[in-house]
Amino acid sequence: MTAPVTVLGAGGFVGSHLVRHLRAAGVPCQAPARDAADWLRRPLGHVVYAIGLTADFRTRPLETVQAHVCLLRRLLAEGDFASLTYLSSTRVYAGAAATDEAARLVVDPNAPGDLYNLSKLMGESLC
């Protein structure tokens, strides 16, 4: 039997569309609810980490870091998964001279708008 795909963040825009696509293709798919407490206690198979805050990250900085970094850290430390795909954002390339994987990225911890980029990059770094 093929390991399921677990989409974390399945209630969001990207995650919900991914779940719909996977299910339409007949791929076994789990989509734990945001407030589910048991998702770390079961085998997750192939995990797609689509958890994140976008539009309201400036007014919810602590929740942004929780979504992009802290929950990911728990998954990495405690999760039973076969593979992990962390969905980041093209926003992290804002201000960069190039947009390829080797590009040097520019962030300013004093700029409120860069909290999103900093937290996404920390998540990428953890992965």
PDB file of C-alpha atoms in Angstrom:
ATOM      1  CA  MET A   1       0.000   0.000   0.000  1.00  0.00           C
ATOM      2  CA  THR A   2       1.227   3.466  -0.879  1.00  0.00           C
ATOM      3  CA  ALA A   3       1.886   5.861   1.978  1.00  0.00           C
ATOM      4  CA  PRO A   4      -0.740   8.593   2.155  1.00  0.00           C
ATOM      5  CA  VAL A   5      -0.070  12.237   1.518  1.00  0.00           C
ATOM      6  CA  THR A   6      -0.760  14.405   4.542  1.00  0.00           C
ATOM      7  CA  VAL A   7      -1.470  18.025   3.708  1.00  0.00           C
ATOM      8  CA  LEU A   8      -0.875  20.270   6.701  1.00  0.00           C
ATOM      9  CA  GLY A   9      -2.625  23.568   6.119  1.00  0.00           C
ATOM     10  CA  ALA A  10      -5.396  21.933   4.104  1.00  0.00           C
ATOM     11  CA  GLY A  11      -7.857  24.629   5.178  1.00  0.00           C
ATOM     12  CA  GLY A  12      -5.930  27.355   3.374  1.00  0.00           C
ATOM     13  CA  PHE A  13      -5.991  28.384  -0.264  1.00  0.00           C
ATOM     14  CA  VAL A  14      -3.061  26.304  -1.544  1.00  0.00           C
ATOM     15  CA  GLY A  15      -3.641  23.368   0.792  1.00  0.00           C
ATOM     16  CA  SER A  16      -7.350  23.027  -0.025  1.00  0.00           C
ATOM     17  CA  HIS A  17      -6.674  23.072  -3.758  1.00  0.00           C
ATOM     18  CA  LEU A  18      -3.922  20.483  -3.345  1.00  0.00           C
ATOM     19  CA  VAL A  19      -6.194  18.174  -1.331  1.00  0.00           C
ATOM     20  CA  ARG A  20      -8.932  18.500  -3.954  1.00  0.00           C
ATOM     21  CA  HIS A  21      -6.444  17.673  -6.727  1.00  0.00           C
ATOM     22  CA  LEU A  22      -4.943  14.688  -4.900  1.00  0.00           C
ATOM     23  CA  ARG A  23      -8.324  13.209  -4.068  1.00  0.00           C
ATOM     24  CA  ALA A  24      -9.548  13.683  -7.644  1.00  0.00           C
ATOM     25  CA  ALA A  25      -6.451  11.791  -8.799  1.00  0.00           C
ATOM     26  CA  GLY A  26      -7.215   8.948  -6.386  1.00  0.00           C
ATOM     27  CA  VAL A  27      -4.222   9.625  -4.119  1.00  0.00           C
ATOM     28  CA  PRO A  28      -4.808   8.609  -0.492  1.00  0.00           C
ATOM     29  CA  CYS A  29      -4.833  11.916   1.341  1.00  0.00           C
ATOM     30  CA  GLN A  30      -5.098  13.064   4.949  1.00  0.00           C
ATOM     31  CA  ALA A  31      -6.038  16.638   5.784  1.00  0.00           C
ATOM     32  CA  PRO A  32      -5.923  17.162   9.562  1.00  0.00           C
ATOM     33  CA  ALA A  33      -7.973  20.090  10.818  1.00  0.00           C
ATOM     34  CA  ARG A  34      -6.104  23.114  12.157  1.00  0.00           C
ATOM     35  CA  ASP A  35      -7.155  22.357  15.720  1.00  0.00           C
ATOM     36  CA  ALA A  36      -6.563  18.593  15.519  1.00  0.00           C
ATOM     37  CA  ALA A  37      -4.411  17.476  18.429  1.00  0.00           C
ATOM     38  CA  ASP A  38      -3.598  13.957  17.249  1.00  0.00           C
ATOM     39  CA  TRP A  39      -1.919  14.489  13.871  1.00  0.00           C
ATOM     40  CA  LEU A  40       1.574  13.975  15.294  1.00  0.00           C
ATOM     41  CA  ARG A  41       0.582  10.657  16.862  1.00  0.00           C
ATOM     42  CA  ARG A  42      -0.016   8.792  13.616  1.00  0.00           C
ATOM     43  CA  PRO A  43       2.048   7.901  10.540  1.00  0.00           C
ATOM     44  CA  LEU A  44       1.841  10.832   8.137  1.00  0.00           C
ATOM     45  CA  GLY A  45       3.359   9.333   4.990  1.00  0.00           C
ATOM     46  CA  HIS A  46       4.434  12.042   2.568  1.00  0.00           C
ATOM     47  CA  VAL A  47       3.868  15.433   4.184  1.00  0.00           C
ATOM     48  CA  VAL A  48       3.167  18.649   2.326  1.00  0.00           C
ATOM     49  CA  TYR A  49       3.613  21.548   4.749  1.00  0.00           C
ATOM     50  CA  ALA A  50       1.296  24.261   3.453  1.00  0.00           C
ATOM     51  CA  ILE A  51       0.711  25.951   6.804  1.00  0.00           C
ATOM     52  CA  GLY A  52       1.157  29.676   6.724  1.00  0.00           C
ATOM     53  CA  LEU A  53      -0.194  33.140   7.232  1.00  0.00           C
ATOM     54  CA  THR A  54      -0.206  35.516   4.312  1.00  0.00           C
ATOM     55  CA  ALA A  55      -2.456  38.574   4.208  1.00  0.00           C
ATOM     56  CA  ASP A  56      -2.568  39.234   7.947  1.00  0.00           C
ATOM     57  CA  PHE A  57       0.991  38.379   8.957  1.00  0.00           C
ATOM     58  CA  ARG A  58       1.798  42.006   9.837  1.00  0.00           C
ATOM     59  CA  THR A  59      -0.917  42.119  12.497  1.00  0.00           C
ATOM     60  CA  ARG A  60      -0.253  38.579  13.747  1.00  0.00           C
ATOM     61  CA  PRO A  61       3.537  38.257  14.038  1.00  0.00           C
ATOM     62  CA  LEU A  62       3.547  35.601  16.770  1.00  0.00           C
ATOM     63  CA  GLU A  63       1.050  33.427  14.895  1.00  0.00           C
ATOM     64  CA  THR A  64       3.135  33.848  11.728  1.00  0.00           C
ATOM     65  CA  VAL A  65       6.252  32.478  13.411  1.00  0.00           C
ATOM     66  CA  GLN A  66       4.179  29.713  15.018  1.00  0.00           C
ATOM     67  CA  ALA A  67       2.855  28.664  11.601  1.00  0.00           C
ATOM     68  CA  HIS A  68       6.054  28.960   9.582  1.00  0.00           C
ATOM     69  CA  VAL A  69       8.578  27.740  12.169  1.00  0.00           C
ATOM     70  CA  CYS A  70       7.267  26.370  15.473  1.00  0.00           C
ATOM     71  CA  LEU A  71       4.794  23.803  14.144  1.00  0.00           C
ATOM     72  CA  LEU A  72       7.377  22.724  11.581  1.00  0.00           C
ATOM     73  CA  ARG A  73       9.908  22.233  14.363  1.00  0.00           C
ATOM     74  CA  ARG A  74       7.449  19.963  16.187  1.00  0.00           C
ATOM     75  CA  LEU A  75       6.852  17.970  13.016  1.00  0.00           C
ATOM     76  CA  LEU A  76      10.591  17.521  12.439  1.00  0.00           C
ATOM     77  CA  ALA A  77      11.229  16.521  16.063  1.00  0.00           C
ATOM     78  CA  GLU A  78       8.203  14.323  16.703  1.00  0.00           C
ATOM     79  CA  GLY A  79       6.615  13.384  13.385  1.00  0.00           C
ATOM     80  CA  ASP A  80       6.528   9.968  11.734  1.00  0.00           C
ATOM     81  CA  PHE A  81       6.776  10.806   8.036  1.00  0.00           C
ATOM     82  CA  ALA A  82       8.377   9.352   4.910  1.00  0.00           C
ATOM     83  CA  SER A  83       9.136  12.666   3.220  1.00  0.00           C
ATOM     84  CA  LEU A  84       8.486  16.372   3.642  1.00  0.00           C
ATOM     85  CA  THR A  85       7.790  19.139   1.160  1.00  0.00           C
ATOM     86  CA  TYR A  86       7.823  22.578   2.782  1.00  0.00           C
ATOM     87  CA  LEU A  87       5.950  25.145   0.728  1.00  0.00           C
ATOM     88  CA  SER A  88       7.715  28.441   1.062  1.00  0.00           C
ATOM     89  CA  SER A  89       6.962  31.577  -0.933  1.00  0.00           C
ATOM     90  CA  THR A  90       8.292  33.570  -3.846  1.00  0.00           C
ATOM     91  CA  ARG A  91       8.060  36.563  -1.499  1.00  0.00           C
ATOM     92  CA  VAL A  92      11.431  35.595  -0.049  1.00  0.00           C
ATOM     93  CA  TYR A  93      13.003  36.793  -3.324  1.00  0.00           C
ATOM     94  CA  ALA A  94      11.746  40.365  -2.867  1.00  0.00           C
ATOM     95  CA  GLY A  95      14.710  42.688  -3.264  1.00  0.00           C
ATOM     96  CA  ALA A  96      16.978  39.935  -4.593  1.00  0.00           C
ATOM     97  CA  ALA A  97      18.997  40.478  -7.771  1.00  0.00           C
ATOM     98  CA  ALA A  98      17.929  37.035  -9.056  1.00  0.00           C
ATOM     99  CA  THR A  99      15.269  34.454  -8.298  1.00  0.00           C
ATOM    100  CA  ASP A 100      17.150  31.185  -8.672  1.00  0.00           C
ATOM    101  CA  GLU A 101      17.997  28.824  -5.809  1.00  0.00           C
ATOM    102  CA  ALA A 102      21.516  30.232  -5.479  1.00  0.00           C
ATOM    103  CA  ALA A 103      20.356  33.865  -5.241  1.00  0.00           C
ATOM    104  CA  ARG A 104      21.422  35.896  -2.234  1.00  0.00           C
ATOM    105  CA  LEU A 105      18.313  36.910  -0.361  1.00  0.00           C
ATOM    106  CA  VAL A 106      17.843  40.284   1.286  1.00  0.00           C
ATOM    107  CA  VAL A 107      15.905  40.632   4.538  1.00  0.00           C
ATOM    108  CA  ASP A 108      15.725  43.425   7.064  1.00  0.00           C
ATOM    109  CA  PRO A 109      14.725  42.407  10.601  1.00  0.00           C
ATOM    110  CA  ASN A 110      13.742  46.028  11.260  1.00  0.00           C
ATOM    111  CA  ALA A 111      11.215  46.092   8.416  1.00  0.00           C
ATOM    112  CA  PRO A 112       7.823  44.808   9.661  1.00  0.00           C
ATOM    113  CA  GLY A 113       7.036  43.434   6.211  1.00  0.00           C
ATOM    114  CA  ASP A 114      10.107  41.197   6.305  1.00  0.00           C
ATOM    115  CA  LEU A 115       8.833  39.113   9.227  1.00  0.00           C
ATOM    116  CA  TYR A 116       7.075  36.872   6.711  1.00  0.00           C
ATOM    117  CA  ASN A 117      10.262  36.342   4.705  1.00  0.00           C
ATOM    118  CA  LEU A 118      12.395  35.789   7.792  1.00  0.00           C
ATOM    119  CA  SER A 119      10.019  33.168   9.181  1.00  0.00           C
ATOM    120  CA  LYS A 120       9.671  31.362   5.841  1.00  0.00           C
ATOM    121  CA  LEU A 121      13.449  31.333   5.431  1.00  0.00           C
ATOM    122  CA  MET A 122      13.862  29.963   8.947  1.00  0.00           C
ATOM    123  CA  GLY A 123      11.427  27.198   8.048  1.00  0.00           C
ATOM    124  CA  GLU A 124      13.413  26.438   4.896  1.00  0.00           C
ATOM    125  CA  SER A 125      16.623  26.393   6.917  1.00  0.00           C
ATOM    126  CA  LEU A 126      15.153  23.925   9.422  1.00  0.00           C
ATOM    127  CA  CYS A 127      14.155  21.632   6.588  1.00  0.00           C
TER     128      CYS A 127
END
